[in-house]
Coordinates of C-alpha atoms and ligand atoms in Angstrom, one line a residue:
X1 CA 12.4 -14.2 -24.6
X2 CA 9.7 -12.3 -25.0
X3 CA 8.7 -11.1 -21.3
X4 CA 5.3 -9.7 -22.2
X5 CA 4.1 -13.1 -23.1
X6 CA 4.9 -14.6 -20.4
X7 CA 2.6 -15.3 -17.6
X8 CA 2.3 -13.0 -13.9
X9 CA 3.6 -16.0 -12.0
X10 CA 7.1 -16.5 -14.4
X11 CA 7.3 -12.6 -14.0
X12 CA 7.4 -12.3 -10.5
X13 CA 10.2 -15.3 -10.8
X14 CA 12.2 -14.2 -13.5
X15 CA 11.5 -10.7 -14.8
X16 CA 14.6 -8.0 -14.4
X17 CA 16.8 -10.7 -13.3
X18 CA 19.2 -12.7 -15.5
X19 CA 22.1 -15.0 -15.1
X20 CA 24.7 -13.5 -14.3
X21 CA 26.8 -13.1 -17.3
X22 CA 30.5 -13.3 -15.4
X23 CA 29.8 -16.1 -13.3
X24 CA 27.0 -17.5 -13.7
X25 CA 24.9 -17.1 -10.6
X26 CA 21.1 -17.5 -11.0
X27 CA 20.1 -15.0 -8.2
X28 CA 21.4 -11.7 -8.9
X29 CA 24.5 -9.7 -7.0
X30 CA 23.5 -8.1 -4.7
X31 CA 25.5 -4.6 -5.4
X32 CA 25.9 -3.2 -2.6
X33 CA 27.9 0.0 -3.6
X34 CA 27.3 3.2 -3.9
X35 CA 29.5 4.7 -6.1
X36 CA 30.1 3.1 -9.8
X37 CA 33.0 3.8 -11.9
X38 CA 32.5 6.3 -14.9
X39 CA 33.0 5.3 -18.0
X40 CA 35.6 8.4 -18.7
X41 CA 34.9 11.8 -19.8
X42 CA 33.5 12.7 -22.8
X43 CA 32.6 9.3 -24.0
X44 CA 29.3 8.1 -25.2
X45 CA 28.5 6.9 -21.8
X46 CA 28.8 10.0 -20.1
X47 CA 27.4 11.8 -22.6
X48 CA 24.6 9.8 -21.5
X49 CA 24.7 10.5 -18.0
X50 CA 24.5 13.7 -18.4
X51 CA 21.5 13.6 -20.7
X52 CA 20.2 11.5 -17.7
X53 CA 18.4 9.2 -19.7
X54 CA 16.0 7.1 -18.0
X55 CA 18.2 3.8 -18.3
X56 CA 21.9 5.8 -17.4
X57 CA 24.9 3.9 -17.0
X58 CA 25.0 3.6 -13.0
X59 CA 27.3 6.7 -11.4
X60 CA 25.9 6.8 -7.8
X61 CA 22.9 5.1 -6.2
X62 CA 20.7 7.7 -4.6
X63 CA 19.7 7.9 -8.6
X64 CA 20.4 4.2 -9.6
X65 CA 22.5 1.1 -8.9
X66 CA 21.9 -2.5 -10.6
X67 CA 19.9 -4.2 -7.7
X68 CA 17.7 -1.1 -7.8
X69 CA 17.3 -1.4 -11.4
X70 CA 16.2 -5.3 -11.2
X71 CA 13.6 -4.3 -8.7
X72 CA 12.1 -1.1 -10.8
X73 CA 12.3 -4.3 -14.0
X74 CA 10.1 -6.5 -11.9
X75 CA 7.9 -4.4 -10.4
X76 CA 6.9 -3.1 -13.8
X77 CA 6.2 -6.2 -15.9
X78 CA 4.1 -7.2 -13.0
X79 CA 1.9 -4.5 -12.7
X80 CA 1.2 -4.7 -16.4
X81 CA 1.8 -8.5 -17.4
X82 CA -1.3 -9.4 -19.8
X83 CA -1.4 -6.4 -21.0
X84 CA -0.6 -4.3 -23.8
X85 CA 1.6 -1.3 -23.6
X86 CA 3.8 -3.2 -21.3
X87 CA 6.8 -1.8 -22.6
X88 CA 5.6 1.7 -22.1
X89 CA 5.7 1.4 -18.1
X90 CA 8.1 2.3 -16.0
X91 CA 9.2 1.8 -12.1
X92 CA 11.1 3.6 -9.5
X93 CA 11.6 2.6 -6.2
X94 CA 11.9 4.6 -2.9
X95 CA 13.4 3.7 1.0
X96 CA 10.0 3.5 1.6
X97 CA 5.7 3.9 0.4
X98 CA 6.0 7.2 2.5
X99 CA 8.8 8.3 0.1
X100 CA 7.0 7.5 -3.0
X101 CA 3.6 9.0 -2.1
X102 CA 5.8 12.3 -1.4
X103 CA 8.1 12.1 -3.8
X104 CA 5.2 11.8 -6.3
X105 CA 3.3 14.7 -4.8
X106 CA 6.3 16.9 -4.9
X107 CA 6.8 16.1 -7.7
X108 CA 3.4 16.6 -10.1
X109 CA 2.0 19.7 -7.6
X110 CA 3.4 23.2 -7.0
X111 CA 2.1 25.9 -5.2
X112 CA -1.5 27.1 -6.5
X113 CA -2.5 23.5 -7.7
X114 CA -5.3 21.5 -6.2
X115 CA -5.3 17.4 -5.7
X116 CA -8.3 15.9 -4.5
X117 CA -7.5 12.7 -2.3
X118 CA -9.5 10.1 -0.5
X119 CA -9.7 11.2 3.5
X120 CA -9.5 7.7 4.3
X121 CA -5.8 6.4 3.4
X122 CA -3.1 5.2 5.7
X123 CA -2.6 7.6 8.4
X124 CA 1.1 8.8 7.2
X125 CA -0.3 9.8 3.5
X126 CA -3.4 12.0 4.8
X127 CA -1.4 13.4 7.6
X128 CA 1.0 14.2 4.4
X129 CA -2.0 15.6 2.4
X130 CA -3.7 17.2 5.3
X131 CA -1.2 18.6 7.3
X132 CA 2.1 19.4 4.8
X133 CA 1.1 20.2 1.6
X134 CA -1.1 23.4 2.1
X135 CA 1.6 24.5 3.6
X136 CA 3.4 24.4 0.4
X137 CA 0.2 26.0 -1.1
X138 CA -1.1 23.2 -2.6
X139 CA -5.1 22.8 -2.5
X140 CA -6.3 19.4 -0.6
X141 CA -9.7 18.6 -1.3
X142 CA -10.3 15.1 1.4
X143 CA -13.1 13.5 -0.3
X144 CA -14.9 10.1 0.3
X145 CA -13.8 8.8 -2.9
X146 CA -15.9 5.4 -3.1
X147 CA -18.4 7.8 -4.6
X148 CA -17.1 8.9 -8.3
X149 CA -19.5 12.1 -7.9
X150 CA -18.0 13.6 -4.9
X151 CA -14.5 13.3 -6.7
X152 CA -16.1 15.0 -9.5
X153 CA -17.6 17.7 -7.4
X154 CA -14.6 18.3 -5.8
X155 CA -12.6 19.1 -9.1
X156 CA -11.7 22.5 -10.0
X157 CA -10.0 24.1 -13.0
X158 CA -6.7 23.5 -10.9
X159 CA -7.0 20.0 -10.4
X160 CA -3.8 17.9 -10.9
X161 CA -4.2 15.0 -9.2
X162 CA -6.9 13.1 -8.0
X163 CA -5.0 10.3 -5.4
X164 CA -7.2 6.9 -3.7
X165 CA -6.3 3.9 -1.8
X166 CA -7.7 0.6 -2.9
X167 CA -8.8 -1.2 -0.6
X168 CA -8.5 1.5 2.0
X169 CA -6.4 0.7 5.0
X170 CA -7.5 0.7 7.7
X171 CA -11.3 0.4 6.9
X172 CA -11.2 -1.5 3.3
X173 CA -13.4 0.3 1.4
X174 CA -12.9 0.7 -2.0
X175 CA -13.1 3.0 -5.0
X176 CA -13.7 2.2 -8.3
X177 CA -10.8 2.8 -10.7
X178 CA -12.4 3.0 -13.8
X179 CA -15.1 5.8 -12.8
X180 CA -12.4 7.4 -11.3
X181 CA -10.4 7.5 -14.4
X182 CA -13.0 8.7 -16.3
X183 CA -13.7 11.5 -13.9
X184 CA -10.1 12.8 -13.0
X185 CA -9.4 12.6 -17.2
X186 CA -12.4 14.4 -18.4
X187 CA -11.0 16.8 -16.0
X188 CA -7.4 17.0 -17.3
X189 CA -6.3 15.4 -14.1
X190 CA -4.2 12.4 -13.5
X191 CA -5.2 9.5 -11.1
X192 CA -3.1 7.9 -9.1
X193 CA -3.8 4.5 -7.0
X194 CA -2.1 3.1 -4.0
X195 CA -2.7 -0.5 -4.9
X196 CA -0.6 -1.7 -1.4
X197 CA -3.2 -3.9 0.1
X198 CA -4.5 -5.7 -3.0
X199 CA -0.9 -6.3 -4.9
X200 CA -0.3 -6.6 -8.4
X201 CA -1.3 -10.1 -8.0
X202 CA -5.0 -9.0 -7.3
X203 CA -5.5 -5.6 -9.0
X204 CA -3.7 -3.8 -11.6
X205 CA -4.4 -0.3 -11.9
X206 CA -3.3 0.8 -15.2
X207 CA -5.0 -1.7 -16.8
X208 CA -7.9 0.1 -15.3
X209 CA -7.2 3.2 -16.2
X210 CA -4.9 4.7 -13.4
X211 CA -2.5 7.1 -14.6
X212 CA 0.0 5.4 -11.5
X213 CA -0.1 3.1 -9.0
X214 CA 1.6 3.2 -5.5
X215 CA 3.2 0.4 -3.3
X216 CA 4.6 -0.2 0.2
X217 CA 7.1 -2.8 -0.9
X218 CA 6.9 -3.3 2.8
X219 CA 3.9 -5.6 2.9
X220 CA 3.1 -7.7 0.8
X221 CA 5.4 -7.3 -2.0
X222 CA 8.5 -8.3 0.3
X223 CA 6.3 -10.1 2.3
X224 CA 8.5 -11.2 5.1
X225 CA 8.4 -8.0 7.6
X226 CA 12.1 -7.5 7.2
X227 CA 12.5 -4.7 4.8
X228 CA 11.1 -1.2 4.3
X229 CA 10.7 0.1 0.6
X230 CA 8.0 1.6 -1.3
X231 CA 7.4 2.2 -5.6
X232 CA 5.8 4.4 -8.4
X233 CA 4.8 2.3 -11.1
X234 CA 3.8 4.6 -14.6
X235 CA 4.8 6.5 -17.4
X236 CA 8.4 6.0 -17.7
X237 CA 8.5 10.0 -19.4
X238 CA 6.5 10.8 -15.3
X239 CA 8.9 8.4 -13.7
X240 CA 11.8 10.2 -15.0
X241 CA 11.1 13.4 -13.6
X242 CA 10.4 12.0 -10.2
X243 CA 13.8 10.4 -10.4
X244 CA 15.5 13.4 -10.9
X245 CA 13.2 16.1 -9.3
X246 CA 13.0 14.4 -6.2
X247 CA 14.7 10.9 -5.4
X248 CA 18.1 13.0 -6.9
X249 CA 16.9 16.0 -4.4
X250 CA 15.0 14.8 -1.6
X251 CA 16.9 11.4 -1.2
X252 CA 14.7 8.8 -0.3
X253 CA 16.6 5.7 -1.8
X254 CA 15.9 2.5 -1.4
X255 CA 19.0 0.3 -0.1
X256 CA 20.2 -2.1 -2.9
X257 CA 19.9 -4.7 0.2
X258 CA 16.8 -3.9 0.8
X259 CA 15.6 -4.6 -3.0
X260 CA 17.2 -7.6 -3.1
X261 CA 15.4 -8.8 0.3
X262 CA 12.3 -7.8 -2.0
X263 CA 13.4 -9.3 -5.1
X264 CA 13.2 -12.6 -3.1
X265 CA 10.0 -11.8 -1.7
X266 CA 8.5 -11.1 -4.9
X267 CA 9.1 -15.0 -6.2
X268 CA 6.4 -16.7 -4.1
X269 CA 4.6 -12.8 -4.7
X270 CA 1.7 -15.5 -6.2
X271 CA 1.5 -18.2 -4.1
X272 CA 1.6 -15.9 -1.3
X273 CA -1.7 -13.7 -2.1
X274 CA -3.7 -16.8 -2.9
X275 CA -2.5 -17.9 0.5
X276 CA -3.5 -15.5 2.8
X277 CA -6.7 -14.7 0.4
X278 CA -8.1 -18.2 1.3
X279 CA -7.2 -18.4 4.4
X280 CA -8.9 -14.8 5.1
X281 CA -11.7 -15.5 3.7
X282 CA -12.5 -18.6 6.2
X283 CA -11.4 -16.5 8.7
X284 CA -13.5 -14.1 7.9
X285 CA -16.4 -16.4 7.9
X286 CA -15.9 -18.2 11.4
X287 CA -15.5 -14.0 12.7
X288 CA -19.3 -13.6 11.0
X289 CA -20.2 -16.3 13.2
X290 CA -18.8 -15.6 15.8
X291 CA -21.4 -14.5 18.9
X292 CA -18.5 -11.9 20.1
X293 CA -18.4 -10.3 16.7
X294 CA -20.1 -7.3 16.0
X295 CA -19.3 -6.9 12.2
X296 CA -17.1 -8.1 9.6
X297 CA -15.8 -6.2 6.2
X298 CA -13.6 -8.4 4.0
X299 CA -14.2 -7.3 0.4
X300 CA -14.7 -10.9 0.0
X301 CA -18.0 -11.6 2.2
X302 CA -21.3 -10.9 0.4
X303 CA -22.0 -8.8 3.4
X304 CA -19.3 -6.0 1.9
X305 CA -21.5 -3.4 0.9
X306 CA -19.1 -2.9 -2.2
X307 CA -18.7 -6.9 -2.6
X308 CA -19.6 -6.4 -6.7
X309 CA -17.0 -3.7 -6.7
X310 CA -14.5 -6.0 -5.5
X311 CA -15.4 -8.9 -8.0
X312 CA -15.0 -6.6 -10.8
X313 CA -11.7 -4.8 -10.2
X314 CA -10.0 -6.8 -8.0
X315 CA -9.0 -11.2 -9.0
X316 CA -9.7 -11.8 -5.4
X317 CA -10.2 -9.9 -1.9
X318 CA -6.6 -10.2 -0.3
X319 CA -5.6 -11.4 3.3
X320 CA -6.7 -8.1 5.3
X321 CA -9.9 -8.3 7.1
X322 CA -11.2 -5.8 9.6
X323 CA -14.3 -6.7 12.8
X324 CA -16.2 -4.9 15.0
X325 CA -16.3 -6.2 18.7
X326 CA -19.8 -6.3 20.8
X327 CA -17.7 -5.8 23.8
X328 CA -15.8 -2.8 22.3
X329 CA -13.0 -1.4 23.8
X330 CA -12.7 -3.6 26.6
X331 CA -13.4 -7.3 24.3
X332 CA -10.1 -5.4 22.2
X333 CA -7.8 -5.3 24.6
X334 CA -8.7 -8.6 26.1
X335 CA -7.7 -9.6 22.1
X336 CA -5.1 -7.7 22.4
X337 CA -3.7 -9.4 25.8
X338 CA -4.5 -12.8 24.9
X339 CA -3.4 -13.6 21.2
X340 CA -0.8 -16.2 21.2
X341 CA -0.1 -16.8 17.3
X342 CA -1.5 -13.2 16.4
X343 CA 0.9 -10.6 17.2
X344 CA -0.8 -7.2 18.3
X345 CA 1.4 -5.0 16.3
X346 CA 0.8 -2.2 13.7
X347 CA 1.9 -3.0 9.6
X348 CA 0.3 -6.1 7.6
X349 CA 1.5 -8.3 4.6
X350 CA 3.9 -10.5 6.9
X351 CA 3.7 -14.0 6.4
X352 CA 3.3 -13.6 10.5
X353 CA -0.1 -13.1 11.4
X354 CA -0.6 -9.1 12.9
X355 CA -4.1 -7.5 14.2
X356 CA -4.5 -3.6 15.6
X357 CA -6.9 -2.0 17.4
X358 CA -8.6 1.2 16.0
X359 CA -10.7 3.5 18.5
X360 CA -13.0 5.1 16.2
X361 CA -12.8 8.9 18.3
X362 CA -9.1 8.2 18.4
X363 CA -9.2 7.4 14.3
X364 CA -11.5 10.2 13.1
X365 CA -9.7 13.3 15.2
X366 CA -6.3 12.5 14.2
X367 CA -7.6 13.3 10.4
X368 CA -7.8 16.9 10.6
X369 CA -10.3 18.9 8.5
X370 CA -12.6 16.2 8.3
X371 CA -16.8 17.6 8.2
X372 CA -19.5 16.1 10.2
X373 CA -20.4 14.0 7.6
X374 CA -17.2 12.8 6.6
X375 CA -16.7 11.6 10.2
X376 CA -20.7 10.0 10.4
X377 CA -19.6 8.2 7.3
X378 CA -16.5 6.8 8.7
X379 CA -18.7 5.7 11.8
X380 CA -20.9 4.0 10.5
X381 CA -18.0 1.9 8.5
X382 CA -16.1 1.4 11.8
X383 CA -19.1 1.5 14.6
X384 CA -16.9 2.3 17.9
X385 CA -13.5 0.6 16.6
X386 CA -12.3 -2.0 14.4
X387 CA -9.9 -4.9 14.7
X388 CA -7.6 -4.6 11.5
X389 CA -6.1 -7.9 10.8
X390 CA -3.4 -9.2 8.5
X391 CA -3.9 -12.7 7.9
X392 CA -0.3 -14.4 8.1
X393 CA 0.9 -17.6 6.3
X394 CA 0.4 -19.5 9.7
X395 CA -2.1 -22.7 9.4
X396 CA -6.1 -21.4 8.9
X397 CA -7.0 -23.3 11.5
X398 CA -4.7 -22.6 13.8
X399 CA -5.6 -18.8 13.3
X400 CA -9.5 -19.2 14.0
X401 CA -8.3 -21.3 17.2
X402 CA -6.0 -18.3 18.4
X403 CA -8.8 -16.2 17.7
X404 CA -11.7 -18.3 19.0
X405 CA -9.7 -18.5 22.6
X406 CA -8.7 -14.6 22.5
X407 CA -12.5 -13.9 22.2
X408 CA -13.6 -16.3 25.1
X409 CA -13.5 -14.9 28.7
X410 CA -12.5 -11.7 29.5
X411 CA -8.6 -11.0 31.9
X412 CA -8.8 -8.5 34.3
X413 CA -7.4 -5.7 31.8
X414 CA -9.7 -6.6 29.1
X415 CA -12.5 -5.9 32.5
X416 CA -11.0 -2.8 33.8
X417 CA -8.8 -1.5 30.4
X418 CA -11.5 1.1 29.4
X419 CA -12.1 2.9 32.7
X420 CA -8.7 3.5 32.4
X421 CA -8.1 4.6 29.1
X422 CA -11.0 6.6 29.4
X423 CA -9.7 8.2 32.6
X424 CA -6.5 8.8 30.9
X425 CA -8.4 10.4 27.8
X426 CA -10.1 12.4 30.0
X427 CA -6.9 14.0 31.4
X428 CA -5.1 14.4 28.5
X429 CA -8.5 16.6 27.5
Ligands
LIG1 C1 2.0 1.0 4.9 C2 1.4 1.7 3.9 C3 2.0 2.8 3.3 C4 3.3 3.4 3.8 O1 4.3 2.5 3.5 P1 5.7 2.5 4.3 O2 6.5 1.5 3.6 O3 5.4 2.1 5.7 O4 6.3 3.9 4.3 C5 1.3 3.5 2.3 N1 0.1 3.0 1.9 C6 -0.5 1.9 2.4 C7 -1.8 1.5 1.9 C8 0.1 1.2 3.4 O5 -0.5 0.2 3.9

């Protein structure tokens, strides 16, 4: 069986995983050991473990194990299924996306190299960028990088790395990968993409031109809000070295029952995006109309100033939405308070339906080093805060009735909730 031919949907069913050959099981073992038994010394195999070739025999699982392996399989063919130069991707996975956004930065910069990145990403990554690496002497350059020439003016001779997240969490806007690509490359650089919100199902980076693409296996990708992991899909010759420069050395491993939790999750991977993508899109829709709404930005509304972006690179705009409140702070927490199906909780890609308020002071400040005009820009995205919400796999209409009741009349805490967070701002300076 040629797994290149086969369609994204088989893939995410049957890629990295076969029969098991002792006893027949369909789902794989889940090998939960750390330790595997070497094949002697001086044998072939060992030779080859010491040569640490890229497909080892397992020895211990910080650097491999067999679930692991399935996993890396999987996530590979998917992220280039229908294209060519399948077989020349690779996969490693990490305990979780914070591990592989720092094990890939640790990785491809040392001390006296520059990487430009976008300043808006999820907050752990640009805290990472902003806060860590110069302190390892590596030159940040936070750039708004929906606008290829900025990323271009921002490159210097130095430049290793340019790094963007696509749709952006928490505001969704995008960049374009193939301008991108073009830019970092003229430029010797590599570009990598953290593709977490869109999934392979929806965009596929390399095929764009990325050099790598990032994932939180925690969203959508295991999909079920019950395991952290996180992935480097790329150049298996790139890949290698990350292995053993960093997952070896900095130890971020991914539990082998963690991957098989995902492994699961990755089957209905499909049916799952085109879920929530529909169902965020009407909910999206009955938010436009909505008199308490302020603004929506769904990459799939005609009212996303980047809407022909998302058509081109992306197969379809995802189940994350984001809406401004005319109330403000006060119509939040009265959301917040009053949700019954929603749960008002932080992380996204659940098949439970999440939503999190962002306070656009609160936002911009914790993002050191940003300029006036890099915080007006983010403003004017996110007027005075956003909703951010993960559409679950929860009935549609049972989500725009949760929603339509949270935005009705106001409890007493949704009345008196901003005099005291501003009171408690105020004393906290
Ligand atoms: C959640 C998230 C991460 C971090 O992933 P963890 O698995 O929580 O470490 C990175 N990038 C994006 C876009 C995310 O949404």
């Amino acid at each position: 069986m040629d797994e290149h031919q086969l369609d994204f949907d088989t893939l995410a069913v049957h890629a990295g995983e076969q029969p098991d050959p002792e006893t027949g099981a369909l789902r794989l073992p889940l090998h939960m050991a750390t330790t595997f038994k070497l094949p002697g010394f001086g044998s072939k195999l060992f030779e080859a473990l010491l040569l640490a070739s890229p497909r080892a025999p397992h020895a211990y699982t910080r650097w491999s194990n067999p679930t692991l392996r399935a996993l890396e399989d999987r996530l590979a063919a998917l992220e280039t299924s229908g294209q060519s130069g399948a077989s020349r991707t690779g996969a490693l996975v990490t305990a979780t996306g914070m591990a592989a956004v720092s094990a890939l930065m640790l990785t491809l910069l040392s001390s006296g190299d520059h990487v430009v990145c976008s300043e808006v990403c999820y907050a752990g990554s640009v805290e990472l960028f902003a806060q860590h690496l110069p302190r390892f002497g590596i030159q940040v350059s936070l750039v708004d990088t929906s606008d290829a020439e900025q990323v271009r003016l921002a490159l210097r001779p130095n430049t290793r790395l340019v790094y963007v997240e696509t749709p952006a969490n928490p505001i969704l806007r995008l960049s374009d990968i193939p301008a991108l690509a073009q830019v970092a490359h003229e430029a010797g650089a590599l570009l990598a993409v953290d593709s977490t919100w869109a999934s392979p199902v929806l965009q596929q980076p390399l095929r764009l031109g990325a050099d790598l693409v990032v994932h939180s296996l925690t969203k959508y990708l295991n999909g079920h809000g019950d395991a952290l992991g996180g992935a480097l899909v790329g150049p298996p010759e790139m890949l290698h070295r990350i292995r053993q420069d960093m997952l070896v050395h900095l130890g971020g491993s991914l539990s082998p029952f963690n991957a098989w939790l995902i492994l699961r999750g990755l089957a209905t991977l499909p049916l799952r995006m085109q879920r929530h993508t529909q169902a965020a899109l009407q909910v999206a829709r009955f938010l436009e109309a909505h008199p308490a709404v302020e603004r929506v930005v769904y990459p799939g509304l005609e009212s996303h100033p980047q809407h022909a972006l998302a058509a081109r690179q992306m197969s379809g705009a995802g189940g994350m939405l984001t809406f401004q409140l005319k109330g403000g702070l006060g119509a939040a927490i009265n959301l917040a308070e009053k949700v019954r199906i929603f749960a008002y909780a932080t992380s996204l890609g659940h098949a439970h339906s999440l939503l999190f308020y962002y306070p656009t002071d609160l936002y911009v400040d914790a993002v050191p080093y940003l300029s006036g005009t890099q915080k007006a820009s983010i403003r004017s995205w996110m007027g005075e805060g956003i909703v951010r919400v993960s559409i679950g796999l929860e009935s549609p209409d049972d989500l725009i009735a949760d929603l339509d009741y949270a935005l009705s009349s106001r409890t007493f805490k949704g009345w008196a909730g901003p005099l005291a967070y501003r009171l408690m701002k105020g004393k906290s300076g």
